[in-house]
Short mmCIF file of C-alpha atoms and ligand atoms in Angstrom, two decimals:
data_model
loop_
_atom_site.label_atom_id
_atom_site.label_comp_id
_atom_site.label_asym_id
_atom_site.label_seq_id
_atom_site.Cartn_x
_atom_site.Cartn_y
_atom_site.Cartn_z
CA UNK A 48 4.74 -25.02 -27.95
CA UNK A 49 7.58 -23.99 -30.64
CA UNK A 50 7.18 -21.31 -33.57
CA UNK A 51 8.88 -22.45 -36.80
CA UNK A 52 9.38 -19.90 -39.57
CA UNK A 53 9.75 -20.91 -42.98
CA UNK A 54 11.06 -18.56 -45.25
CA UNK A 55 10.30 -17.39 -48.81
CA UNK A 56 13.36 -19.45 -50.00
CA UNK A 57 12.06 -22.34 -47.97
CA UNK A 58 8.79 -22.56 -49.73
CA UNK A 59 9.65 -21.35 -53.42
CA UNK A 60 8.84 -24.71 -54.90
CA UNK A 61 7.05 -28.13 -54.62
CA UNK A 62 10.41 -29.59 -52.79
CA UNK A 63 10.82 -26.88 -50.33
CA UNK A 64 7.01 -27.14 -49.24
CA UNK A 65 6.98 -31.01 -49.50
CA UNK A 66 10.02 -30.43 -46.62
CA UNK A 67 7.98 -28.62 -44.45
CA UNK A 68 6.73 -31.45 -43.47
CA UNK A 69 9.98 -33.38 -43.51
CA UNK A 70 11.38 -30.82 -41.05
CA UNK A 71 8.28 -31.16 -38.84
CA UNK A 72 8.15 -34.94 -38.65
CA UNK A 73 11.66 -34.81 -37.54
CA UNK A 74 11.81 -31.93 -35.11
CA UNK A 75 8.25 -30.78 -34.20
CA UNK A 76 4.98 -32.70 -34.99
CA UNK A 77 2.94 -31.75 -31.95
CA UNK A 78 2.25 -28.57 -30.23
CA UNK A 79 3.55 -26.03 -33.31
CA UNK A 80 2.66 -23.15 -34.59
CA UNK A 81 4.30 -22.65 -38.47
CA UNK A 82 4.74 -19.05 -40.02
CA UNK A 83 5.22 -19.21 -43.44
CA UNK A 84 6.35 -16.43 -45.81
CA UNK A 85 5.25 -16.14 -49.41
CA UNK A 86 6.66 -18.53 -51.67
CA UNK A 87 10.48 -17.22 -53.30
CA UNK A 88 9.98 -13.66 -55.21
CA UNK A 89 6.75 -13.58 -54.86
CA UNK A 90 6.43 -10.33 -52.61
CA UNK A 91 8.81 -8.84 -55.00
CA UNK A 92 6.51 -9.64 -57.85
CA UNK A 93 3.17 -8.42 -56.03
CA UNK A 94 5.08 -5.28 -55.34
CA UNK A 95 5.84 -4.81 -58.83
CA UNK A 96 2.35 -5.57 -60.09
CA UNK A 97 0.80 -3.04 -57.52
CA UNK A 98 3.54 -0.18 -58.73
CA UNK A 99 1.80 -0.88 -62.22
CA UNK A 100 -1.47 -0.62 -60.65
CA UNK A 101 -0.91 2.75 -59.19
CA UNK A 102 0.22 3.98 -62.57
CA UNK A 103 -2.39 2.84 -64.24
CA UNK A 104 -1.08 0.12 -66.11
CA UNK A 105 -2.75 -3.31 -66.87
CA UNK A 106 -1.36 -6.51 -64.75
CA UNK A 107 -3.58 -8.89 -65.16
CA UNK A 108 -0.96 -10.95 -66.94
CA UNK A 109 1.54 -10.95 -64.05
CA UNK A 110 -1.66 -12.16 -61.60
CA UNK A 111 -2.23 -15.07 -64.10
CA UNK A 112 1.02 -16.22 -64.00
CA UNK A 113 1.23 -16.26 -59.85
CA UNK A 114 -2.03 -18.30 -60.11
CA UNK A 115 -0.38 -20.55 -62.19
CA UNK A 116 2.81 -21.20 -60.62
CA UNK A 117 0.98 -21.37 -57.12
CA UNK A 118 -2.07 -23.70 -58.18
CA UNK A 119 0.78 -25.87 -60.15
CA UNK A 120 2.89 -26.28 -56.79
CA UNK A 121 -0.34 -27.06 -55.03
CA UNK A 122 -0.88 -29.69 -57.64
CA UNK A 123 2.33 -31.29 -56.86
CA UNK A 124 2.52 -31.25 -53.12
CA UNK A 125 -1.87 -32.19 -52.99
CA UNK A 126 -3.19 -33.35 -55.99
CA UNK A 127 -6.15 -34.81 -54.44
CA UNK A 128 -7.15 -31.48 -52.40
CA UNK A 129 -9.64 -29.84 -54.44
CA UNK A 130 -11.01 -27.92 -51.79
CA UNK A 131 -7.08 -26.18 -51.28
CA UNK A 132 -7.85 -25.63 -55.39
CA UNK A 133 -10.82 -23.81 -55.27
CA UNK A 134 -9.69 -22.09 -52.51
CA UNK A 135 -6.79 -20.79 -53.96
CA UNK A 136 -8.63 -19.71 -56.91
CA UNK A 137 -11.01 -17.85 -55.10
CA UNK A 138 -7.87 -15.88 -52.88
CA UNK A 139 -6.57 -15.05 -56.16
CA UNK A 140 -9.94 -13.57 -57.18
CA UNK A 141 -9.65 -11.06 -54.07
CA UNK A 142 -6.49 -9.95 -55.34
CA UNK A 143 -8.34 -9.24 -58.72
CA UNK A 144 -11.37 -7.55 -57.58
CA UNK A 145 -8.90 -5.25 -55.22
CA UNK A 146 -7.12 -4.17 -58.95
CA UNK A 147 -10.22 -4.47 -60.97
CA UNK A 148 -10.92 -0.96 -59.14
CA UNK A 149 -8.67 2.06 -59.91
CA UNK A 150 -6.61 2.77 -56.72
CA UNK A 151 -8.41 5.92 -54.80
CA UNK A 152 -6.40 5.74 -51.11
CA UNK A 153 -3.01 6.42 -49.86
CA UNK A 154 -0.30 4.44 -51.55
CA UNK A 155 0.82 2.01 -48.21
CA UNK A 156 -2.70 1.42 -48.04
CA UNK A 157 -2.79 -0.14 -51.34
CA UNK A 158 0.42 -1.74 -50.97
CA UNK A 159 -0.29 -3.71 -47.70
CA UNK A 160 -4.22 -4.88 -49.62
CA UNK A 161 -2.28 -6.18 -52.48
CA UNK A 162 1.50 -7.23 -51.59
CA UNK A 163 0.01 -9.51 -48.78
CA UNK A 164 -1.52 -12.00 -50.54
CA UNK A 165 1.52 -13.87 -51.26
CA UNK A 166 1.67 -15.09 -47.51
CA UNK A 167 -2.16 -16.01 -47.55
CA UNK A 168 -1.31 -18.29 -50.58
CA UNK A 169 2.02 -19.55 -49.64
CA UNK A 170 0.24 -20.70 -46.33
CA UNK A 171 -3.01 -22.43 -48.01
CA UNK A 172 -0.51 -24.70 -50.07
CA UNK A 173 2.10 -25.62 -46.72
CA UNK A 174 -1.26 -25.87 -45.04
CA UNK A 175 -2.90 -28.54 -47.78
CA UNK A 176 0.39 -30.44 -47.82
CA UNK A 177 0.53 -31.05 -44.42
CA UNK A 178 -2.96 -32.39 -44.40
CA UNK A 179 -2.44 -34.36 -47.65
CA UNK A 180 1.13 -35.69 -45.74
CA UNK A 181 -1.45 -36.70 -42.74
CA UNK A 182 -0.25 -33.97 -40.53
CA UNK A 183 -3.69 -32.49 -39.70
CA UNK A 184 -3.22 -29.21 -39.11
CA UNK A 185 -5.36 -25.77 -38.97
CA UNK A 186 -5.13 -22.42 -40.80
CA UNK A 187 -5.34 -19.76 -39.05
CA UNK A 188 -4.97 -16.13 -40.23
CA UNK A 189 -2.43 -14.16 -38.64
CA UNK A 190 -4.64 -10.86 -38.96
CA UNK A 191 -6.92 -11.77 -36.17
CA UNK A 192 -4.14 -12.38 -33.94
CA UNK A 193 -1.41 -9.56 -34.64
CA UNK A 194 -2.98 -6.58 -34.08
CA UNK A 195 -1.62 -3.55 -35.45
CA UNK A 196 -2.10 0.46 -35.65
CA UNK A 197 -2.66 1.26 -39.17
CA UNK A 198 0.74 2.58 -40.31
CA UNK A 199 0.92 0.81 -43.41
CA UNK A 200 3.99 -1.06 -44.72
CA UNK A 201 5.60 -0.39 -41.22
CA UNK A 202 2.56 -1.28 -38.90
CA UNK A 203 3.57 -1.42 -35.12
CA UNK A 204 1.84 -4.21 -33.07
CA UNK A 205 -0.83 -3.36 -30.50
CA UNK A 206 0.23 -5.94 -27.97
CA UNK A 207 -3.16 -6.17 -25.74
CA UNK A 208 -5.38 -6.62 -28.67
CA UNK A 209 -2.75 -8.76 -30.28
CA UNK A 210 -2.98 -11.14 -26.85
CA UNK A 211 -6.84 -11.25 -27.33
CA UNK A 212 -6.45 -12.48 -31.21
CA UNK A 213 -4.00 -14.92 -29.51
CA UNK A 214 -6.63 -15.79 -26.54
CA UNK A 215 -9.12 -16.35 -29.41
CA UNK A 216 -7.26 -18.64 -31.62
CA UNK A 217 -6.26 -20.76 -28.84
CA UNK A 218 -9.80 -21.13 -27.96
CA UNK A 219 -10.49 -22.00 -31.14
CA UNK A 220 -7.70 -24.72 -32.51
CA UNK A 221 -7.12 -25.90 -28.78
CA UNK A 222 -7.45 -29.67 -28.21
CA UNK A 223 -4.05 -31.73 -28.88
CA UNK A 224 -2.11 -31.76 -30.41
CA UNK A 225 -1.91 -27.61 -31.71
CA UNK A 226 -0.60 -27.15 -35.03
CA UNK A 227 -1.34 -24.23 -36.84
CA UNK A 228 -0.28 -22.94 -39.83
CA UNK A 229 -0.30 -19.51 -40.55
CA UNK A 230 1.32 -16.07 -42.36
CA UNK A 231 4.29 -14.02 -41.48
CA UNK A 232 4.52 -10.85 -42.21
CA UNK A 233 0.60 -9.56 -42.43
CA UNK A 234 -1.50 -8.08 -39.84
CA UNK A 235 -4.54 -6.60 -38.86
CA UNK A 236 -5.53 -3.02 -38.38
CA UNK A 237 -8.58 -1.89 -36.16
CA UNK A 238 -10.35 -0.44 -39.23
CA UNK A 239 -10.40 -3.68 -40.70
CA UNK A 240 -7.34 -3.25 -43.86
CA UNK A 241 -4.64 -5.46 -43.54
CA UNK A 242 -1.53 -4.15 -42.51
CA UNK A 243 2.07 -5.76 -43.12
CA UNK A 244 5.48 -5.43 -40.61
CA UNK A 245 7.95 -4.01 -43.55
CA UNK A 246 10.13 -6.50 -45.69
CA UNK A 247 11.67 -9.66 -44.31
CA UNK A 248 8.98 -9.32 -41.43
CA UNK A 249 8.22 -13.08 -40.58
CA UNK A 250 10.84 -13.43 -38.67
CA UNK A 251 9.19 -10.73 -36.44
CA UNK A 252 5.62 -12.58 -36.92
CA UNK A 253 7.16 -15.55 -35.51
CA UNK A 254 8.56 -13.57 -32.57
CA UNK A 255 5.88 -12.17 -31.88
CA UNK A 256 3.31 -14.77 -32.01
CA UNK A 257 6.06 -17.12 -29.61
CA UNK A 258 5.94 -14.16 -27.08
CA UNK A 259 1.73 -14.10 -27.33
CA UNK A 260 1.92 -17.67 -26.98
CA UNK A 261 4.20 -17.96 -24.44
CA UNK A 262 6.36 -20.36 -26.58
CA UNK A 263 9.08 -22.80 -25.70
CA UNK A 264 11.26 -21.65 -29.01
CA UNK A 265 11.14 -20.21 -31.62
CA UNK A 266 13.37 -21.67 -34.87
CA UNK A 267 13.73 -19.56 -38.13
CA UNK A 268 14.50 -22.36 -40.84
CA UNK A 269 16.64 -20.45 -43.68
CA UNK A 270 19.22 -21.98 -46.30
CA UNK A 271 22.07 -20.98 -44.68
CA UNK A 272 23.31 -22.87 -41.49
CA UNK A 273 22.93 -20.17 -38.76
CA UNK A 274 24.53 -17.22 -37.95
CA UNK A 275 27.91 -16.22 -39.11
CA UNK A 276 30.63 -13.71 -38.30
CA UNK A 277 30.35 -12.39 -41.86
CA UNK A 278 27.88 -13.24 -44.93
CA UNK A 279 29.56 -16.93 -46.36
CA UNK A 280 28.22 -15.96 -49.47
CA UNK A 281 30.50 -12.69 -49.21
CA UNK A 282 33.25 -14.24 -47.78
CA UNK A 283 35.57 -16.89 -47.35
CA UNK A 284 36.64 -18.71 -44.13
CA UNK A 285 33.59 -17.90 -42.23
CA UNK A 286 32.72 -18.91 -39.26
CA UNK A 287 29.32 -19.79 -37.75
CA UNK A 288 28.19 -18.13 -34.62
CA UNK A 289 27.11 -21.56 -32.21
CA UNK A 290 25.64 -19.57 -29.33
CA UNK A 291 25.29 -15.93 -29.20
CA UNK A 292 23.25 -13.30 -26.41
CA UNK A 293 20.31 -11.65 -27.64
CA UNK A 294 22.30 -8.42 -27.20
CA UNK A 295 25.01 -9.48 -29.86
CA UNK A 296 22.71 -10.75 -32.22
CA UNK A 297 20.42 -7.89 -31.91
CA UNK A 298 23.49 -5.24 -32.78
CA UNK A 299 24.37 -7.76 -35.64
CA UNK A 300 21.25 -7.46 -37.45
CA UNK A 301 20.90 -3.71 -36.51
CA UNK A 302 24.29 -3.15 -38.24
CA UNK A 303 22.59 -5.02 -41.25
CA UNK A 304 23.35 -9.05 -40.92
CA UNK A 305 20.83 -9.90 -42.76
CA UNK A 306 20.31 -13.18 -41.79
CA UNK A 307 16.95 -12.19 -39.10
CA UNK A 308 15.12 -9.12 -39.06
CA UNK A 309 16.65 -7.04 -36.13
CA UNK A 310 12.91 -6.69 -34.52
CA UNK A 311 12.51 -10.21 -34.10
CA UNK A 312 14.97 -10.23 -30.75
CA UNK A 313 13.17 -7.57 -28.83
CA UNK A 314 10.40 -10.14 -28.10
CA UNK A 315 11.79 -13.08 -27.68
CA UNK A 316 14.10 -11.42 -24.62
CA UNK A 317 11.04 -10.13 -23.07
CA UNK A 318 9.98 -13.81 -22.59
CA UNK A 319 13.34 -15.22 -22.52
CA UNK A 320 12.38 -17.45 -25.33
CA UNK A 321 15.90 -18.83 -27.15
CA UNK A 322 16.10 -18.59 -31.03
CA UNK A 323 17.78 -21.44 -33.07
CA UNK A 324 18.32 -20.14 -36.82
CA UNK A 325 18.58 -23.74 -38.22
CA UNK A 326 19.38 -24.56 -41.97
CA UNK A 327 16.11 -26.34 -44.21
CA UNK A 328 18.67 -28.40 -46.53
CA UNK A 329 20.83 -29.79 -43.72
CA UNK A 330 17.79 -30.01 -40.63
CA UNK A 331 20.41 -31.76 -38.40
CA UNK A 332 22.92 -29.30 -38.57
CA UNK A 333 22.72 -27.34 -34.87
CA UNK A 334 22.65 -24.33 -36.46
CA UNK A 335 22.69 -20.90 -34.21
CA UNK A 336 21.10 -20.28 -30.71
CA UNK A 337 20.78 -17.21 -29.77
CA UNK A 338 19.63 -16.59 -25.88
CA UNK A 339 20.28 -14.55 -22.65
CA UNK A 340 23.64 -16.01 -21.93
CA UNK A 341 26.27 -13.43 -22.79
CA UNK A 342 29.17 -15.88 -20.81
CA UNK A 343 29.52 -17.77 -24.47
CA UNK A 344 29.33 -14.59 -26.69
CA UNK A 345 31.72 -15.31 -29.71
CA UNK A 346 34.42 -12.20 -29.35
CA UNK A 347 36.00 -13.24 -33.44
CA UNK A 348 35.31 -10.26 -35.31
CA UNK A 349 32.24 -10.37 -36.99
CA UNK A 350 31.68 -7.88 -40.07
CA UNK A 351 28.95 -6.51 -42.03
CA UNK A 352 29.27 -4.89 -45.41
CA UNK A 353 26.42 -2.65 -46.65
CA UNK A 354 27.16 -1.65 -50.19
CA UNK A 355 25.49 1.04 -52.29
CA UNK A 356 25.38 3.47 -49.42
CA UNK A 357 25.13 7.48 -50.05
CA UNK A 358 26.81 9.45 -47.49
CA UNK A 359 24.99 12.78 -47.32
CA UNK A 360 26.45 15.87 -45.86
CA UNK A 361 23.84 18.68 -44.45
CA UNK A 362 25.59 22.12 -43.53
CA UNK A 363 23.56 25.04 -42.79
CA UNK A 364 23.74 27.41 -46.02
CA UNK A 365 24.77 30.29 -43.02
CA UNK A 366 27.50 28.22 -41.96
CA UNK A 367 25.60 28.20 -38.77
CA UNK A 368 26.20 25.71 -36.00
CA UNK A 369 24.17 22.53 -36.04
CA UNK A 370 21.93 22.59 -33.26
CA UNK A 371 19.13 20.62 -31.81
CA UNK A 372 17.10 22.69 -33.45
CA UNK A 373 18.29 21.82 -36.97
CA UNK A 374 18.50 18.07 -35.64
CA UNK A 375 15.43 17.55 -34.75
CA UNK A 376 14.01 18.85 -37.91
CA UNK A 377 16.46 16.77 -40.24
CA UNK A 378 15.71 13.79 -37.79
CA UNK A 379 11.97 14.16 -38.46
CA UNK A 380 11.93 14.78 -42.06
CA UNK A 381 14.32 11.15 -42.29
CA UNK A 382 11.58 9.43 -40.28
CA UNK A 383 8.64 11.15 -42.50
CA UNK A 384 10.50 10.08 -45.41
CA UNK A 385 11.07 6.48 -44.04
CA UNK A 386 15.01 6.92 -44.71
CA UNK A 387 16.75 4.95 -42.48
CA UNK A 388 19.77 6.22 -41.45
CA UNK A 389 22.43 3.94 -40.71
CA UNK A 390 25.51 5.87 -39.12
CA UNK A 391 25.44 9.01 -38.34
CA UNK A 392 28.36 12.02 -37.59
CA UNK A 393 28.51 15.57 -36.33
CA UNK A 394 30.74 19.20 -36.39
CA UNK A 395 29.95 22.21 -35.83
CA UNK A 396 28.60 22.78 -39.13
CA UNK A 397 27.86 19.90 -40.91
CA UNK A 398 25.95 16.79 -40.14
CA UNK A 399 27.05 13.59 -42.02
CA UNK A 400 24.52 10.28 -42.85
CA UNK A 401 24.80 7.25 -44.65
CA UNK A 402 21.93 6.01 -45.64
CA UNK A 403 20.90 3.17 -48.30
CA UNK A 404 20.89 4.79 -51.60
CA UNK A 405 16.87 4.81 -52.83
CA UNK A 406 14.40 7.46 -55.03
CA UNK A 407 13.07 7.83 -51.60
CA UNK A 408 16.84 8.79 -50.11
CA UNK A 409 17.22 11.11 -53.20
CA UNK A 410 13.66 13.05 -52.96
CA UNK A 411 14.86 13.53 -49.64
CA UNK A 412 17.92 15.42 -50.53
CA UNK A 413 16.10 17.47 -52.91
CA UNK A 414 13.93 18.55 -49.57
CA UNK A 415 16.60 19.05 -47.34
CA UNK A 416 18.38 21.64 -50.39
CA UNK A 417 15.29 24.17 -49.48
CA UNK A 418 17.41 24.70 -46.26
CA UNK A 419 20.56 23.11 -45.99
CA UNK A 420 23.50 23.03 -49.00
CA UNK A 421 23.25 19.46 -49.00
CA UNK A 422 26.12 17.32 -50.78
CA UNK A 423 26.06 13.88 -51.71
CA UNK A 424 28.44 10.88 -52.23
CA UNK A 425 27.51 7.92 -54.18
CA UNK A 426 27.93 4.26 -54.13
CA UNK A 427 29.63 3.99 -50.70
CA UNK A 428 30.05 0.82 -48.66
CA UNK A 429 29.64 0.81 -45.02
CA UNK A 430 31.07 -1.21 -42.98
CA UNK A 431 30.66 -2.39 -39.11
CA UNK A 432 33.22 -4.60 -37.46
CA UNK A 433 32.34 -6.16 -33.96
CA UNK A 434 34.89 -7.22 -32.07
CA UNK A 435 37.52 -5.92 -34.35
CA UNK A 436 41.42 -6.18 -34.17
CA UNK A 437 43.72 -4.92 -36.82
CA UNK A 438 44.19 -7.61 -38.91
CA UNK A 439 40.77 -7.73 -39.90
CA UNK A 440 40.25 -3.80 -39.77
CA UNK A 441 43.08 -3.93 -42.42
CA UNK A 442 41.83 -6.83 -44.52
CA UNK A 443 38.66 -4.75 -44.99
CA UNK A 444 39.61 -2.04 -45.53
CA UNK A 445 42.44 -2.32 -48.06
CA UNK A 446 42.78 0.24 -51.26
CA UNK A 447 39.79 1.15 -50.09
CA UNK A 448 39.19 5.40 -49.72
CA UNK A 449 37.53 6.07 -46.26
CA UNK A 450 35.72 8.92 -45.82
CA UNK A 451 34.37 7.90 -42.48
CA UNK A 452 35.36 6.22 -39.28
CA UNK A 453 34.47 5.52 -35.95
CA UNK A 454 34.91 3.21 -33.24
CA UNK A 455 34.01 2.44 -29.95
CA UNK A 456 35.25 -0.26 -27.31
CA UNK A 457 33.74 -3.03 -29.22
CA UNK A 458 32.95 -1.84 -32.47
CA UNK A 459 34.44 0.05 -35.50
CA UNK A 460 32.74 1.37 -38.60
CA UNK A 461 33.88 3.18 -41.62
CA UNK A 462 32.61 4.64 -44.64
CA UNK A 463 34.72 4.04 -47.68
CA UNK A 464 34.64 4.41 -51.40
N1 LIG B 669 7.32 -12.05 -47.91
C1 LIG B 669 7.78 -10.88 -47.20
C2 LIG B 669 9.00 -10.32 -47.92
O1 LIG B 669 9.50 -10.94 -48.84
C3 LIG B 669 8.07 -11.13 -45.77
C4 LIG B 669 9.22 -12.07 -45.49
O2 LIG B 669 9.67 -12.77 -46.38
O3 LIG B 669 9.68 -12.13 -44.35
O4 LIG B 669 9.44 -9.27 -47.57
MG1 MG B 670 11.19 -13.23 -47.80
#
């Protein structure tokens, strides 16, 4: 069996749906699971609509015109399914009796309720394509088969009651050949809410639903050709990444290569199940695989530029040392605060972060002022280089001010302004 994940970008419009099914005729009609995201902006969008919510503001405007773009690209792609209509409409009612009532529970709560119904809707139109292309297929809804706690907006999986949702829908679709269609990104919490993985997280739905189902592959269809050793729409002369360890991929997207969510490896190396990240406008293209095999590990540099980066500097207001103690308390209050922080730096009395600029990132300095003098500097860029020499360490780095660098065998990263 193979997992293919289709992307918001993939399934924005009529065309990119209607090539679903162009993909799947050519590469994997039988025995397939398919993990769609929602279609283009649309998470962005229910995001939006459920900030208004929460403040109290009307949006019943903003839900009308989802409904409309969605039922009109289910008109195009299955204009004789009425059944896929109604259905729609009715999905789009839950969303409206969820903001009909004023919002009473914690805010990720609320969030995960609302923001996931682009994937449900995004997957009811791939889903009533495929029939209406005479690729029978079945819907399935990914919250009965990944399981999660009930950390909203950053739910972890529970993996044995995740393999029981996965026991169940086998039971229930088996008979050949499997193809299911169903959501990225969503889950299901034991209390019943639905729960989602964080943004971008359908790569990691596909991951995880190829480990559950023991998959042969799993192939993450995107509009750009694979991996490459920096972003091509960044950069000029870049070069795709043909075969690449899990290992270098997984430090890749960690450093912020955005082209896969950095869970999604973990998984998939468990099982030993290879990864092809495959373009959707050029299907033929080979695209990236990305397996165990270290021996063919592309040593170019490959680089990674994060911009709008604050680089936060915590001292002590004694001038005391910086000790576990005062780690561990900074560390939690980043991972209370969901602040990620992506490089980190130590002396004896200061401790140095760079961390994506956010409202969250900024409350958080306020907080850490109670305590620490705390001093801030803005719009930074960060940048990793794997496998670096000096040619490209220079390129990069070029009038630029750097107020950070480190390296290690392999890799070198610097803060600059
Ligand atoms: N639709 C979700 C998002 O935009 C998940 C995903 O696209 O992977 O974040
Ligand atoms: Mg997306």
């Amino acid at each position: 069996m193979k997992v293919f994940k289709f992307g918001g970008a993939s399934v924005k419009d009529a065309a990119g749906v209607r090539n679903v099914a162009e993909v799947l005729k050519r590469h994997a009609l039988d025995d397939v699971v398919i993990v769609v995201s929602a279609m283009g902006k649309t998470t962005n969008a229910l995001e939006a609509i459920t900030w208004e919510w929460l403040d109290g503001r009307p949006v019943a405007r903003e839900v009308d015109a989802l409904e409309r773009t969605h039922q009109a690209v289910l008109r195009a792609v299955a204009p004789e399914d009425e059944a896929a209509r109604t259905l729609l409409a009715e999905r789009f009612q839950g969303l409206r009796a969820i903001l009909d009532h004023a919002p009473s529970n914690g805010i990720d709560l609320h969030y995960d309720q609302v923001v996931s119904f682009g994937e449900l809707w995004s997957s009811a139109i791939v889903h009533a394509h495929l029939n209406s292309a005479g690729i029978a297929s079945t819907w399935w809804d990914a919250r009965t088969v990944v399981r999660t706690d009930a950390r909203h907006r950053s739910a972890r999986v529970d993996w044995d009651a995740s393999a029981e949702g996965a026991a169940g829908m086998l039971a229930n679709v088996g008979g050949a050949p499997l193809r299911v269609v169903t959501q990225g990104f969503i889950g299901g919490a034991e209390d019943g809410s639905t729960t989602t993985l964080g943004r971008e997280g359908s790569d990691f739905s596909a991951a995880i639903l190829a480990y559950l189902l023991d998959a042969e592959s799993v192939t993450i269809w995107k509009d750009v050709a694979g991996m490459f050793n920096a972003d091509p729409n960044r950069f000029r002369d870049t070069r795709l990444l043909e075969r690449i360890s899990y290992r270098e991929a997984i430090e890749l997207s960690y450093f912020g290569a955005s082209v896969i969510h950095p869970r999604t490896l973990q998984p998939l190396q468990k099982k030993n199940i290879p990864l092809y990240v495959r373009s959707f406008i050029d299907a033929d293209a080979p695209g990236s695989t990305i397996t165990a095999a270290t021996d063919r590990d592309s040593l170019m540099p490959s680089f990674i530029v994060k911009p709008l980066q604050l680089l936060i500097s915590i001292t002590p207001r004694d001038l005391s040392f910086i000790v576990e103690e005062n780690l561990s308390g900074i560390f939690k209050l980043f991972a209370e605060r969901n602040v990620r922080i992506e490089l980190m730096q130590n002396s004896a009395v200061a401790f140095s972060v760079a961390v994506d600029d956010s409202p969250r990132a900024r409350q958080l300095i306020e907080e850490l002022r109670d305590e620490y003098e705390v001093r801030h500097n803005e719009g930074c860029e960060l940048i990793t280089v794997r496998h670096y020499d000096e040619a490209t360490l220079d390129k990069l780095l070029a009038g630029k001010e750097q107020l950070i660098e480190q390296r290690s065998r392999t890799t070198a990263r610097f803060v600059v302004k």
